[in-house]
């Protein structure tokens, strides 16, 4: 049997605490993955997390962790605006990478990451692995098989609300519970597209394949937010509506807005409308459709059907993030590639990048990146 991979955690904030640290410390996967090192620039945070979860090494400097840390795969749990720079340094250090969404903020950065990783033999799994959920693969098959006739349009999106200010993990007063979310509202990397709309856009493009053109309108609606009484000046767009052209007269409406959600079938699950009907969530023309494992998935969101949702994990927070990380561990140890690819993430990044350019210039942008969608099933 291959040895367990050793994990380096970049950042010890909300997702690091609630997903990789919590799930791996359950202790049932130590043949597959063990903690190696953790870093965070907030004084004392990496040390506190290391002590709480039993991580052997801790650092305040990311560069020091890459140079001295004993780990071979990294989960990037830092703010999105630093993912590119950190990804390039991890690749140079020969570390395999799980990127929490979103992988980078520009298409050019995503190209550099993919090229550098290929040259160095580094494997990348990029969250969110929406197409690992069987109901999304079935939706792809249904649409390709013509179950809703010719696809006319689809809609998906997410609203920011006050989600990040109100996350439970940020409400305490010590270094592990007082985690400032201000970066979510600032450039680069802030705003609901990279953090929330990314789920629905991964599903939409996973189901329909790569889009061909994009146009958008975008700006900052809420100019100042509040985190526990601290005023946060916001310069990242929090109100963006996007139109996508998938070719063959199939269009999509996608939003990352200050409020509201257009899709009714659940978080990250688009509505699809065709000449012969519609798919909303896990219903086809209003009636539930079948998909592998459905009898074990009463809530219909597919989390419990993910490969690593075994035992306690299925009921724990942020199971899907743990799944994406374990996809990388399986790939490194056993050579099982994941369908949550960097190429799919790059296409989603290109849509956001091009949408902001379209909004700034008033010009529809052509999309040129592609990826091979997972086969419908
Ligand atoms: N919060 C969620 O609900 C959630 C869910 C899934 C995925 N994610 C993703 O996880 C990532 C992190 O989000 P979060 O909510 O945990 O953010 P967070 O602000 O709670 O935590 C980020 C941590 O990274 C640290 N950090 C800042 N700069 C750093 C650097 N240069 N190097 C290393 N660490 C640095 C911060 O001090 C903080 O502890 C993002 O990509 C986000 O999209 C978040």
mmCIF file of C-alpha atoms and ligand atoms in Angstrom:
data_model
loop_
_atom_site.group_PDB
_atom_site.id
_atom_site.type_symbol
_atom_site.label_atom_id
_atom_site.label_comp_id
_atom_site.label_asym_id
_atom_site.label_seq_id
_atom_site.Cartn_x
_atom_site.Cartn_y
_atom_site.Cartn_z
ATOM 1 C CA UNK A 1 0.000 0.000 0.000
ATOM 2 C CA UNK A 2 1.181 3.522 -0.790
ATOM 3 C CA UNK A 3 2.157 5.614 2.240
ATOM 4 C CA UNK A 4 -0.285 8.233 3.552
ATOM 5 C CA UNK A 5 0.176 11.677 2.046
ATOM 6 C CA UNK A 6 1.355 14.423 4.425
ATOM 7 C CA UNK A 7 -0.803 17.523 4.331
ATOM 8 C CA UNK A 8 0.287 21.150 4.483
ATOM 9 C CA UNK A 9 -2.523 23.573 5.344
ATOM 10 C CA UNK A 10 -2.182 27.104 3.970
ATOM 11 C CA UNK A 11 -4.313 29.277 6.251
ATOM 12 C CA UNK A 12 -6.047 28.327 9.502
ATOM 13 C CA UNK A 13 -9.325 30.219 9.098
ATOM 14 C CA UNK A 14 -12.967 29.192 8.676
ATOM 15 C CA UNK A 15 -12.657 26.489 6.047
ATOM 16 C CA UNK A 16 -9.378 25.033 7.339
ATOM 17 C CA UNK A 17 -10.892 24.627 10.808
ATOM 18 C CA UNK A 18 -14.274 23.328 9.663
ATOM 19 C CA UNK A 19 -13.134 20.988 6.917
ATOM 20 C CA UNK A 20 -9.612 19.502 6.580
ATOM 21 C CA UNK A 21 -8.648 19.921 10.254
ATOM 22 C CA UNK A 22 -12.004 18.680 11.576
ATOM 23 C CA UNK A 23 -12.415 15.787 9.126
ATOM 24 C CA UNK A 24 -8.877 14.409 9.173
ATOM 25 C CA UNK A 25 -8.666 14.570 12.964
ATOM 26 C CA UNK A 26 -11.592 12.086 13.106
ATOM 27 C CA UNK A 27 -8.670 9.650 12.768
ATOM 28 C CA UNK A 28 -10.178 7.052 10.415
ATOM 29 C CA UNK A 29 -8.119 8.000 7.337
ATOM 30 C CA UNK A 30 -4.596 7.930 8.759
ATOM 31 C CA UNK A 31 -3.576 5.269 6.243
ATOM 32 C CA UNK A 32 -4.444 7.787 3.517
ATOM 33 C CA UNK A 33 -3.602 11.235 4.848
ATOM 34 C CA UNK A 34 -1.868 12.710 7.900
ATOM 35 C CA UNK A 35 -1.175 16.264 9.033
ATOM 36 C CA UNK A 36 2.282 17.633 8.161
ATOM 37 C CA UNK A 37 2.329 21.406 8.678
ATOM 38 C CA UNK A 38 0.127 24.491 8.918
ATOM 39 C CA UNK A 39 0.780 28.200 8.381
ATOM 40 C CA UNK A 40 -1.116 31.420 9.005
ATOM 41 C CA UNK A 41 0.226 34.997 9.249
ATOM 42 C CA UNK A 42 -2.025 35.967 12.186
ATOM 43 C CA UNK A 43 0.259 35.643 15.209
ATOM 44 C CA UNK A 44 -0.535 32.510 17.220
ATOM 45 C CA UNK A 45 -3.276 31.169 14.901
ATOM 46 C CA UNK A 46 -1.287 28.376 13.228
ATOM 47 C CA UNK A 47 0.204 27.394 16.606
ATOM 48 C CA UNK A 48 -3.243 27.274 18.229
ATOM 49 C CA UNK A 49 -4.662 25.190 15.363
ATOM 50 C CA UNK A 50 -1.636 22.860 15.421
ATOM 51 C CA UNK A 51 -2.076 22.287 19.163
ATOM 52 C CA UNK A 52 -5.832 21.769 18.906
ATOM 53 C CA UNK A 53 -5.708 19.299 15.999
ATOM 54 C CA UNK A 54 -2.277 17.672 16.433
ATOM 55 C CA UNK A 55 -0.435 19.134 13.434
ATOM 56 C CA UNK A 56 3.331 18.460 13.840
ATOM 57 C CA UNK A 57 4.689 21.762 12.439
ATOM 58 C CA UNK A 58 3.359 25.319 12.451
ATOM 59 C CA UNK A 59 4.600 28.509 10.790
ATOM 60 C CA UNK A 60 3.576 32.158 10.581
ATOM 61 C CA UNK A 61 5.267 32.459 7.200
ATOM 62 C CA UNK A 62 3.959 30.636 4.134
ATOM 63 C CA UNK A 63 7.383 30.842 2.460
ATOM 64 C CA UNK A 64 9.013 29.255 5.508
ATOM 65 C CA UNK A 65 6.459 26.437 5.487
ATOM 66 C CA UNK A 66 7.148 25.718 1.807
ATOM 67 C CA UNK A 67 10.894 25.739 2.476
ATOM 68 C CA UNK A 68 10.954 23.772 5.740
ATOM 69 C CA UNK A 69 7.585 22.028 6.098
ATOM 70 C CA UNK A 70 7.388 18.239 5.955
ATOM 71 C CA UNK A 71 4.416 17.805 3.593
ATOM 72 C CA UNK A 72 3.750 16.617 0.051
ATOM 73 C CA UNK A 73 0.205 17.873 -0.680
ATOM 74 C CA UNK A 74 -1.214 21.282 0.217
ATOM 75 C CA UNK A 75 -4.753 22.491 0.757
ATOM 76 C CA UNK A 76 -4.910 26.200 -0.034
ATOM 77 C CA UNK A 77 -7.292 27.712 2.563
ATOM 78 C CA UNK A 78 -6.065 31.312 2.299
ATOM 79 C CA UNK A 79 -7.944 34.308 0.805
ATOM 80 C CA UNK A 80 -8.607 33.904 -2.932
ATOM 81 C CA UNK A 81 -6.454 36.912 -3.884
ATOM 82 C CA UNK A 82 -3.263 35.070 -2.823
ATOM 83 C CA UNK A 83 -4.085 31.671 -4.362
ATOM 84 C CA UNK A 84 -2.137 32.304 -7.573
ATOM 85 C CA UNK A 85 1.091 33.447 -5.939
ATOM 86 C CA UNK A 86 0.953 30.659 -3.364
ATOM 87 C CA UNK A 87 0.036 28.073 -5.999
ATOM 88 C CA UNK A 88 3.086 28.981 -8.095
ATOM 89 C CA UNK A 89 5.379 28.681 -5.064
ATOM 90 C CA UNK A 90 3.870 25.330 -4.058
ATOM 91 C CA UNK A 91 4.343 24.033 -7.595
ATOM 92 C CA UNK A 92 7.972 25.215 -7.590
ATOM 93 C CA UNK A 93 8.387 23.259 -4.339
ATOM 94 C CA UNK A 94 6.921 20.128 -5.987
ATOM 95 C CA UNK A 95 3.800 20.070 -3.745
ATOM 96 C CA UNK A 96 0.519 18.683 -5.098
ATOM 97 C CA UNK A 97 -2.353 21.135 -4.587
ATOM 98 C CA UNK A 98 -5.989 21.187 -3.568
ATOM 99 C CA UNK A 99 -7.262 24.698 -4.316
ATOM 100 C CA UNK A 100 -10.264 25.846 -2.370
ATOM 101 C CA UNK A 101 -12.470 27.796 -4.719
ATOM 102 C CA UNK A 102 -11.641 29.852 -6.656
ATOM 103 C CA UNK A 103 -8.298 28.655 -8.078
ATOM 104 C CA UNK A 104 -7.139 32.061 -9.408
ATOM 105 C CA UNK A 105 -8.807 35.345 -10.337
ATOM 106 C CA UNK A 106 -7.651 35.632 -13.974
ATOM 107 C CA UNK A 107 -7.458 33.346 -16.978
ATOM 108 C CA UNK A 108 -3.778 34.254 -17.490
ATOM 109 C CA UNK A 109 -2.958 33.143 -13.929
ATOM 110 C CA UNK A 110 -4.879 29.885 -14.393
ATOM 111 C CA UNK A 111 -2.873 29.207 -17.583
ATOM 112 C CA UNK A 112 0.388 29.752 -15.697
ATOM 113 C CA UNK A 113 -0.670 27.423 -12.871
ATOM 114 C CA UNK A 114 -1.665 24.646 -15.293
ATOM 115 C CA UNK A 115 1.498 24.999 -17.395
ATOM 116 C CA UNK A 116 3.835 25.121 -14.383
ATOM 117 C CA UNK A 117 2.119 22.123 -12.729
ATOM 118 C CA UNK A 118 2.403 20.074 -15.933
ATOM 119 C CA UNK A 119 6.128 20.847 -16.223
ATOM 120 C CA UNK A 120 6.760 19.910 -12.592
ATOM 121 C CA UNK A 121 4.512 16.808 -12.492
ATOM 122 C CA UNK A 122 2.296 18.399 -9.831
ATOM 123 C CA UNK A 123 -1.319 17.204 -9.521
ATOM 124 C CA UNK A 124 -4.126 19.720 -8.917
ATOM 125 C CA UNK A 125 -7.680 19.225 -7.686
ATOM 126 C CA UNK A 126 -9.687 22.447 -7.860
ATOM 127 C CA UNK A 127 -12.845 22.938 -5.786
ATOM 128 C CA UNK A 128 -15.781 22.880 -5.998
ATOM 129 C CA UNK A 129 -16.093 19.342 -7.361
ATOM 130 C CA UNK A 130 -19.773 19.740 -8.159
ATOM 131 C CA UNK A 131 -19.744 17.026 -10.830
ATOM 132 C CA UNK A 132 -18.744 14.433 -8.236
ATOM 133 C CA UNK A 133 -22.402 14.523 -7.183
ATOM 134 C CA UNK A 134 -24.358 11.856 -9.117
ATOM 135 C CA UNK A 135 -27.500 13.953 -9.621
ATOM 136 C CA UNK A 136 -25.455 16.477 -11.644
ATOM 137 C CA UNK A 137 -24.053 13.719 -13.878
ATOM 138 C CA UNK A 138 -27.618 12.466 -14.378
ATOM 139 C CA UNK A 139 -28.778 15.982 -15.266
ATOM 140 C CA UNK A 140 -26.064 16.111 -17.936
ATOM 141 C CA UNK A 141 -27.207 12.778 -19.356
ATOM 142 C CA UNK A 142 -30.882 13.804 -19.320
ATOM 143 C CA UNK A 143 -30.171 17.029 -21.210
ATOM 144 C CA UNK A 144 -27.857 15.307 -23.731
ATOM 145 C CA UNK A 145 -30.531 12.611 -24.249
ATOM 146 C CA UNK A 146 -33.104 15.303 -25.061
ATOM 147 C CA UNK A 147 -35.273 14.851 -21.950
ATOM 148 C CA UNK A 148 -36.207 18.566 -22.005
ATOM 149 C CA UNK A 149 -36.089 18.953 -25.799
ATOM 150 C CA UNK A 150 -33.787 21.677 -27.106
ATOM 151 C CA UNK A 151 -32.187 23.602 -24.293
ATOM 152 C CA UNK A 152 -33.386 27.205 -24.356
ATOM 153 C CA UNK A 153 -31.852 28.729 -21.240
ATOM 154 C CA UNK A 154 -30.634 28.058 -17.711
ATOM 155 C CA UNK A 155 -30.317 30.180 -14.590
ATOM 156 C CA UNK A 156 -28.119 29.975 -11.507
ATOM 157 C CA UNK A 157 -26.523 32.286 -8.988
ATOM 158 C CA UNK A 158 -26.032 33.278 -5.393
ATOM 159 C CA UNK A 159 -26.514 36.275 -3.140
ATOM 160 C CA UNK A 160 -23.912 37.452 -0.635
ATOM 161 C CA UNK A 161 -26.231 38.594 2.137
ATOM 162 C CA UNK A 162 -24.252 38.769 5.404
ATOM 163 C CA UNK A 163 -23.117 35.134 5.224
ATOM 164 C CA UNK A 164 -19.435 35.662 5.984
ATOM 165 C CA UNK A 165 -19.869 38.224 8.761
ATOM 166 C CA UNK A 166 -22.295 35.852 10.477
ATOM 167 C CA UNK A 167 -20.413 32.538 10.185
ATOM 168 C CA UNK A 168 -20.416 30.928 13.642
ATOM 169 C CA UNK A 169 -16.667 30.226 13.574
ATOM 170 C CA UNK A 170 -15.929 33.993 13.495
ATOM 171 C CA UNK A 171 -17.992 35.048 16.492
ATOM 172 C CA UNK A 172 -15.587 34.284 19.377
ATOM 173 C CA UNK A 173 -12.764 36.305 20.883
ATOM 174 C CA UNK A 174 -9.684 34.062 20.701
ATOM 175 C CA UNK A 175 -7.339 33.619 17.772
ATOM 176 C CA UNK A 176 -9.224 30.594 16.366
ATOM 177 C CA UNK A 177 -12.706 32.065 16.678
ATOM 178 C CA UNK A 178 -12.229 35.727 15.868
ATOM 179 C CA UNK A 179 -11.484 35.417 12.153
ATOM 180 C CA UNK A 180 -11.914 38.636 10.216
ATOM 181 C CA UNK A 181 -13.713 38.097 6.849
ATOM 182 C CA UNK A 182 -12.877 41.590 5.434
ATOM 183 C CA UNK A 183 -10.963 40.162 2.460
ATOM 184 C CA UNK A 184 -14.277 38.803 1.095
ATOM 185 C CA UNK A 185 -15.262 42.416 0.336
ATOM 186 C CA UNK A 186 -12.005 43.649 -1.192
ATOM 187 C CA UNK A 187 -10.045 43.251 -4.406
ATOM 188 C CA UNK A 188 -8.409 41.021 -5.471
ATOM 189 C CA UNK A 189 -10.450 37.906 -4.774
ATOM 190 C CA UNK A 190 -13.454 39.419 -2.954
ATOM 191 C CA UNK A 191 -17.091 39.393 -4.039
ATOM 192 C CA UNK A 192 -19.779 36.736 -4.413
ATOM 193 C CA UNK A 193 -18.682 35.432 -7.841
ATOM 194 C CA UNK A 194 -15.446 33.774 -6.686
ATOM 195 C CA UNK A 195 -16.856 32.550 -3.420
ATOM 196 C CA UNK A 196 -20.498 31.623 -4.085
ATOM 197 C CA UNK A 197 -21.513 31.789 -7.758
ATOM 198 C CA UNK A 198 -18.548 29.499 -8.431
ATOM 199 C CA UNK A 199 -20.610 26.506 -7.204
ATOM 200 C CA UNK A 200 -23.465 27.021 -9.635
ATOM 201 C CA UNK A 201 -21.137 27.915 -12.500
ATOM 202 C CA UNK A 202 -19.130 24.711 -11.997
ATOM 203 C CA UNK A 203 -22.402 22.761 -12.109
ATOM 204 C CA UNK A 204 -23.744 24.671 -15.125
ATOM 205 C CA UNK A 205 -20.578 24.237 -17.196
ATOM 206 C CA UNK A 206 -20.100 20.666 -15.936
ATOM 207 C CA UNK A 207 -23.608 19.844 -17.185
ATOM 208 C CA UNK A 208 -23.609 21.871 -20.434
ATOM 209 C CA UNK A 209 -19.867 21.941 -21.268
ATOM 210 C CA UNK A 210 -17.758 25.036 -21.976
ATOM 211 C CA UNK A 211 -19.504 28.338 -22.746
ATOM 212 C CA UNK A 212 -18.581 30.428 -25.801
ATOM 213 C CA UNK A 213 -19.302 34.089 -24.991
ATOM 214 C CA UNK A 214 -20.054 36.263 -21.992
ATOM 215 C CA UNK A 215 -21.412 39.689 -21.228
ATOM 216 C CA UNK A 216 -22.176 41.300 -17.875
ATOM 217 C CA UNK A 217 -23.041 44.290 -15.737
ATOM 218 C CA UNK A 218 -21.313 44.730 -12.417
ATOM 219 C CA UNK A 219 -20.500 47.077 -9.570
ATOM 220 C CA UNK A 220 -20.340 47.656 -5.822
ATOM 221 C CA UNK A 221 -23.778 47.969 -4.231
ATOM 222 C CA UNK A 222 -22.917 47.854 -0.521
ATOM 223 C CA UNK A 223 -19.948 50.191 -0.057
ATOM 224 C CA UNK A 224 -19.400 49.614 3.631
ATOM 225 C CA UNK A 225 -20.017 46.484 5.690
ATOM 226 C CA UNK A 226 -19.811 45.753 9.374
ATOM 227 C CA UNK A 227 -17.942 42.953 11.149
ATOM 228 C CA UNK A 228 -18.532 42.991 14.899
ATOM 229 C CA UNK A 229 -18.678 46.785 14.952
ATOM 230 C CA UNK A 230 -15.640 47.282 12.677
ATOM 231 C CA UNK A 231 -16.438 49.197 9.470
ATOM 232 C CA UNK A 232 -15.136 47.499 6.323
ATOM 233 C CA UNK A 233 -14.780 49.619 3.173
ATOM 234 C CA UNK A 234 -15.776 47.433 0.193
ATOM 235 C CA UNK A 235 -14.157 47.794 -3.237
ATOM 236 C CA UNK A 236 -14.845 44.333 -4.694
ATOM 237 C CA UNK A 237 -17.957 44.135 -6.908
ATOM 238 C CA UNK A 238 -20.820 42.573 -4.963
ATOM 239 C CA UNK A 239 -23.537 42.957 -7.597
ATOM 240 C CA UNK A 240 -22.872 41.211 -10.911
ATOM 241 C CA UNK A 241 -25.263 39.768 -13.501
ATOM 242 C CA UNK A 242 -23.853 37.714 -16.358
ATOM 243 C CA UNK A 243 -25.253 36.352 -19.624
ATOM 244 C CA UNK A 244 -23.585 33.321 -21.177
ATOM 245 C CA UNK A 245 -23.855 31.894 -24.678
ATOM 246 C CA UNK A 246 -23.349 28.118 -24.888
ATOM 247 C CA UNK A 247 -23.874 28.010 -28.679
ATOM 248 C CA UNK A 248 -26.861 26.442 -30.536
ATOM 249 C CA UNK A 249 -29.070 29.246 -29.153
ATOM 250 C CA UNK A 250 -28.697 28.044 -25.556
ATOM 251 C CA UNK A 251 -28.158 30.879 -23.074
ATOM 252 C CA UNK A 252 -27.728 31.213 -19.326
ATOM 253 C CA UNK A 253 -28.359 33.897 -16.731
ATOM 254 C CA UNK A 254 -25.803 33.782 -13.905
ATOM 255 C CA UNK A 255 -25.628 36.138 -10.934
ATOM 256 C CA UNK A 256 -23.392 36.922 -7.982
ATOM 257 C CA UNK A 257 -25.340 39.633 -6.251
ATOM 258 C CA UNK A 258 -25.609 41.433 -2.949
ATOM 259 C CA UNK A 259 -28.915 39.645 -2.313
ATOM 260 C CA UNK A 260 -31.260 37.001 -3.659
ATOM 261 C CA UNK A 261 -30.996 33.688 -5.490
ATOM 262 C CA UNK A 262 -32.734 32.867 -8.789
ATOM 263 C CA UNK A 263 -32.390 29.079 -8.811
ATOM 264 C CA UNK A 264 -35.005 27.260 -6.790
ATOM 265 C CA UNK A 265 -33.628 23.696 -6.771
ATOM 266 C CA UNK A 266 -30.965 24.343 -4.150
ATOM 267 C CA UNK A 267 -27.574 25.890 -3.592
ATOM 268 C CA UNK A 268 -25.376 25.638 -6.691
ATOM 269 C CA UNK A 269 -28.066 23.809 -8.713
ATOM 270 C CA UNK A 270 -29.193 25.578 -11.897
ATOM 271 C CA UNK A 271 -32.713 25.622 -13.365
ATOM 272 C CA UNK A 272 -32.746 24.353 -16.979
ATOM 273 C CA UNK A 273 -35.555 25.133 -19.453
ATOM 274 C CA UNK A 274 -36.020 23.457 -22.839
ATOM 275 C CA UNK A 275 -38.610 23.182 -25.601
ATOM 276 C CA UNK A 276 -39.831 19.921 -24.019
ATOM 277 C CA UNK A 277 -39.765 20.759 -20.304
ATOM 278 C CA UNK A 278 -37.531 21.726 -17.430
ATOM 279 C CA UNK A 279 -35.099 20.369 -14.841
ATOM 280 C CA UNK A 280 -35.285 22.100 -11.471
ATOM 281 C CA UNK A 281 -33.118 20.551 -8.759
ATOM 282 C CA UNK A 282 -33.720 16.810 -8.955
ATOM 283 C CA UNK A 283 -37.068 17.086 -10.723
ATOM 284 C CA UNK A 284 -37.805 16.611 -14.421
ATOM 285 C CA UNK A 285 -41.043 18.339 -15.440
ATOM 286 C CA UNK A 286 -42.066 18.512 -11.799
ATOM 287 C CA UNK A 287 -41.467 14.822 -11.042
ATOM 288 C CA UNK A 288 -38.387 13.515 -9.166
ATOM 289 C CA UNK A 289 -35.866 11.868 -11.505
ATOM 290 C CA UNK A 290 -33.747 8.861 -10.643
ATOM 291 C CA UNK A 291 -29.946 8.825 -10.203
ATOM 292 C CA UNK A 292 -27.439 6.338 -8.765
ATOM 293 C CA UNK A 293 -27.689 6.135 -4.953
ATOM 294 C CA UNK A 294 -30.843 8.258 -4.782
ATOM 295 C CA UNK A 295 -32.390 6.054 -2.087
ATOM 296 C CA UNK A 296 -29.453 6.976 0.178
ATOM 297 C CA UNK A 297 -29.750 10.713 -0.556
ATOM 298 C CA UNK A 298 -33.000 11.895 1.037
ATOM 299 C CA UNK A 299 -32.006 15.584 0.948
ATOM 300 C CA UNK A 300 -31.170 15.389 -2.756
ATOM 301 C CA UNK A 301 -27.933 17.385 -2.543
ATOM 302 C CA UNK A 302 -25.656 14.375 -3.141
ATOM 303 C CA UNK A 303 -23.281 15.079 -0.235
ATOM 304 C CA UNK A 304 -23.899 11.691 1.390
ATOM 305 C CA UNK A 305 -23.130 9.965 -1.919
ATOM 306 C CA UNK A 306 -19.609 11.372 -2.228
ATOM 307 C CA UNK A 307 -16.905 8.689 -2.128
ATOM 308 C CA UNK A 308 -15.454 9.739 1.243
ATOM 309 C CA UNK A 309 -18.743 10.506 3.048
ATOM 310 C CA UNK A 310 -18.258 7.440 5.206
ATOM 311 C CA UNK A 311 -19.198 7.071 8.865
ATOM 312 C CA UNK A 312 -19.042 10.306 10.810
ATOM 313 C CA UNK A 313 -17.881 12.364 7.813
ATOM 314 C CA UNK A 314 -21.270 12.288 6.034
ATOM 315 C CA UNK A 315 -22.859 14.341 8.819
ATOM 316 C CA UNK A 316 -19.996 16.794 9.303
ATOM 317 C CA UNK A 317 -19.728 20.382 8.036
ATOM 318 C CA UNK A 318 -18.113 21.136 4.665
ATOM 319 C CA UNK A 319 -18.041 17.465 3.616
ATOM 320 C CA UNK A 320 -17.648 18.480 -0.036
ATOM 321 C CA UNK A 321 -14.370 20.310 0.677
ATOM 322 C CA UNK A 322 -13.034 17.211 2.453
ATOM 323 C CA UNK A 323 -14.125 15.115 -0.553
ATOM 324 C CA UNK A 324 -12.176 17.331 -2.962
ATOM 325 C CA UNK A 325 -9.054 17.073 -0.790
ATOM 326 C CA UNK A 326 -9.400 13.278 -0.551
ATOM 327 C CA UNK A 327 -9.746 13.132 -4.342
ATOM 328 C CA UNK A 328 -6.225 14.582 -4.468
ATOM 329 C CA UNK A 329 -4.945 12.130 -1.828
ATOM 330 C CA UNK A 330 -6.368 9.219 -3.876
ATOM 331 C CA UNK A 331 -4.796 10.613 -7.034
ATOM 332 C CA UNK A 332 -1.337 11.011 -5.463
ATOM 333 C CA UNK A 333 -1.387 7.654 -3.624
ATOM 334 C CA UNK A 334 -3.292 5.417 -6.017
ATOM 335 C CA UNK A 335 -3.113 7.212 -9.367
ATOM 336 C CA UNK A 336 -6.907 7.753 -9.501
ATOM 337 C CA UNK A 337 -7.401 11.088 -11.337
ATOM 338 C CA UNK A 338 -10.215 13.377 -10.195
ATOM 339 C CA UNK A 339 -12.892 14.936 -12.389
ATOM 340 C CA UNK A 340 -12.523 18.152 -10.317
ATOM 341 C CA UNK A 341 -9.832 19.378 -12.704
ATOM 342 C CA UNK A 342 -7.789 22.554 -12.929
ATOM 343 C CA UNK A 343 -8.950 22.872 -16.563
ATOM 344 C CA UNK A 344 -12.607 23.042 -15.488
ATOM 345 C CA UNK A 345 -11.687 25.588 -12.796
ATOM 346 C CA UNK A 346 -9.804 27.648 -15.426
ATOM 347 C CA UNK A 347 -12.900 27.840 -17.615
ATOM 348 C CA UNK A 348 -14.953 29.136 -14.678
ATOM 349 C CA UNK A 349 -12.185 31.620 -13.819
ATOM 350 C CA UNK A 350 -12.154 32.788 -17.442
ATOM 351 C CA UNK A 351 -15.920 33.413 -17.312
ATOM 352 C CA UNK A 352 -15.522 35.631 -14.219
ATOM 353 C CA UNK A 353 -12.482 37.397 -15.653
ATOM 354 C CA UNK A 354 -14.210 38.002 -18.996
ATOM 355 C CA UNK A 355 -17.481 39.041 -17.284
ATOM 356 C CA UNK A 356 -15.669 41.798 -15.381
ATOM 357 C CA UNK A 357 -13.986 42.904 -18.638
ATOM 358 C CA UNK A 358 -17.388 42.913 -20.409
ATOM 359 C CA UNK A 359 -18.907 44.996 -17.615
ATOM 360 C CA UNK A 360 -16.013 47.477 -17.740
ATOM 361 C CA UNK A 361 -15.984 47.844 -21.534
ATOM 362 C CA UNK A 362 -19.587 47.182 -22.535
ATOM 363 C CA UNK A 363 -18.249 44.609 -25.008
ATOM 364 C CA UNK A 364 -19.269 40.936 -25.147
ATOM 365 C CA UNK A 365 -16.175 38.770 -24.655
ATOM 366 C CA UNK A 366 -15.321 35.522 -26.488
ATOM 367 C CA UNK A 367 -14.278 32.609 -24.253
ATOM 368 C CA UNK A 368 -11.436 30.440 -25.494
ATOM 369 C CA UNK A 369 -10.594 27.990 -22.701
ATOM 370 C CA UNK A 370 -12.113 24.526 -22.809
ATOM 371 C CA UNK A 371 -12.195 21.382 -20.699
ATOM 372 C CA UNK A 372 -13.560 17.898 -21.159
ATOM 373 C CA UNK A 373 -16.748 17.562 -19.099
ATOM 374 C CA UNK A 374 -17.220 14.377 -17.087
ATOM 375 C CA UNK A 375 -19.474 11.936 -18.950
ATOM 376 C CA UNK A 376 -23.125 12.025 -17.980
ATOM 377 C CA UNK A 377 -24.314 8.943 -16.103
HETATM 378 N N1 LIG B 1 -16.010 30.147 4.694
HETATM 379 C C1 LIG B 1 -16.646 29.302 3.867
HETATM 380 O O1 LIG B 1 -17.867 29.072 4.007
HETATM 381 C C2 LIG B 1 -15.889 28.567 2.804
HETATM 382 C C3 LIG B 1 -16.447 27.377 2.323
HETATM 383 C C4 LIG B 1 -15.754 26.658 1.349
HETATM 384 C C5 LIG B 1 -14.546 27.168 0.839
HETATM 385 N N2 LIG B 1 -14.068 28.371 1.285
HETATM 386 C C6 LIG B 1 -12.840 28.864 0.666
HETATM 387 O O2 LIG B 1 -11.764 28.726 1.571
HETATM 388 C C7 LIG B 1 -10.801 29.764 1.366
HETATM 389 C C8 LIG B 1 -10.587 30.513 2.660
HETATM 390 O O3 LIG B 1 -11.838 31.028 3.080
HETATM 391 P P1 LIG B 1 -12.182 31.197 4.639
HETATM 392 O O4 LIG B 1 -13.625 31.477 4.714
HETATM 393 O O5 LIG B 1 -11.596 30.070 5.405
HETATM 394 O O6 LIG B 1 -11.359 32.532 4.938
HETATM 395 P P2 LIG B 1 -10.941 33.067 6.386
HETATM 396 O O7 LIG B 1 -10.754 34.511 6.286
HETATM 397 O O8 LIG B 1 -11.877 32.512 7.410
HETATM 398 O O9 LIG B 1 -9.541 32.363 6.636
HETATM 399 C C9 LIG B 1 -8.419 32.649 5.848
HETATM 400 C C10 LIG B 1 -7.184 32.432 6.698
HETATM 401 O O10 LIG B 1 -6.049 32.609 5.854
HETATM 402 C C11 LIG B 1 -5.123 33.394 6.570
HETATM 403 N N3 LIG B 1 -4.259 34.072 5.627
HETATM 404 C C12 LIG B 1 -4.331 35.357 5.161
HETATM 405 N N4 LIG B 1 -3.320 35.580 4.300
HETATM 406 C C13 LIG B 1 -2.607 34.425 4.241
HETATM 407 C C14 LIG B 1 -1.424 34.053 3.547
HETATM 408 N N5 LIG B 1 -0.816 34.894 2.727
HETATM 409 N N6 LIG B 1 -0.956 32.798 3.728
HETATM 410 C C15 LIG B 1 -1.586 31.923 4.541
HETATM 411 N N7 LIG B 1 -2.711 32.222 5.226
HETATM 412 C C16 LIG B 1 -3.206 33.471 5.063
HETATM 413 C C17 LIG B 1 -5.957 34.330 7.424
HETATM 414 O O11 LIG B 1 -5.211 34.843 8.519
HETATM 415 C C18 LIG B 1 -7.091 33.425 7.849
HETATM 416 O O12 LIG B 1 -6.795 32.748 9.054
HETATM 417 C C19 LIG B 1 -11.368 30.626 0.236
HETATM 418 O O13 LIG B 1 -10.827 30.168 -0.963
HETATM 419 C C20 LIG B 1 -12.856 30.351 0.306
HETATM 420 O O14 LIG B 1 -13.513 30.577 -0.929
HETATM 421 C C21 LIG B 1 -14.691 29.058 2.285
#
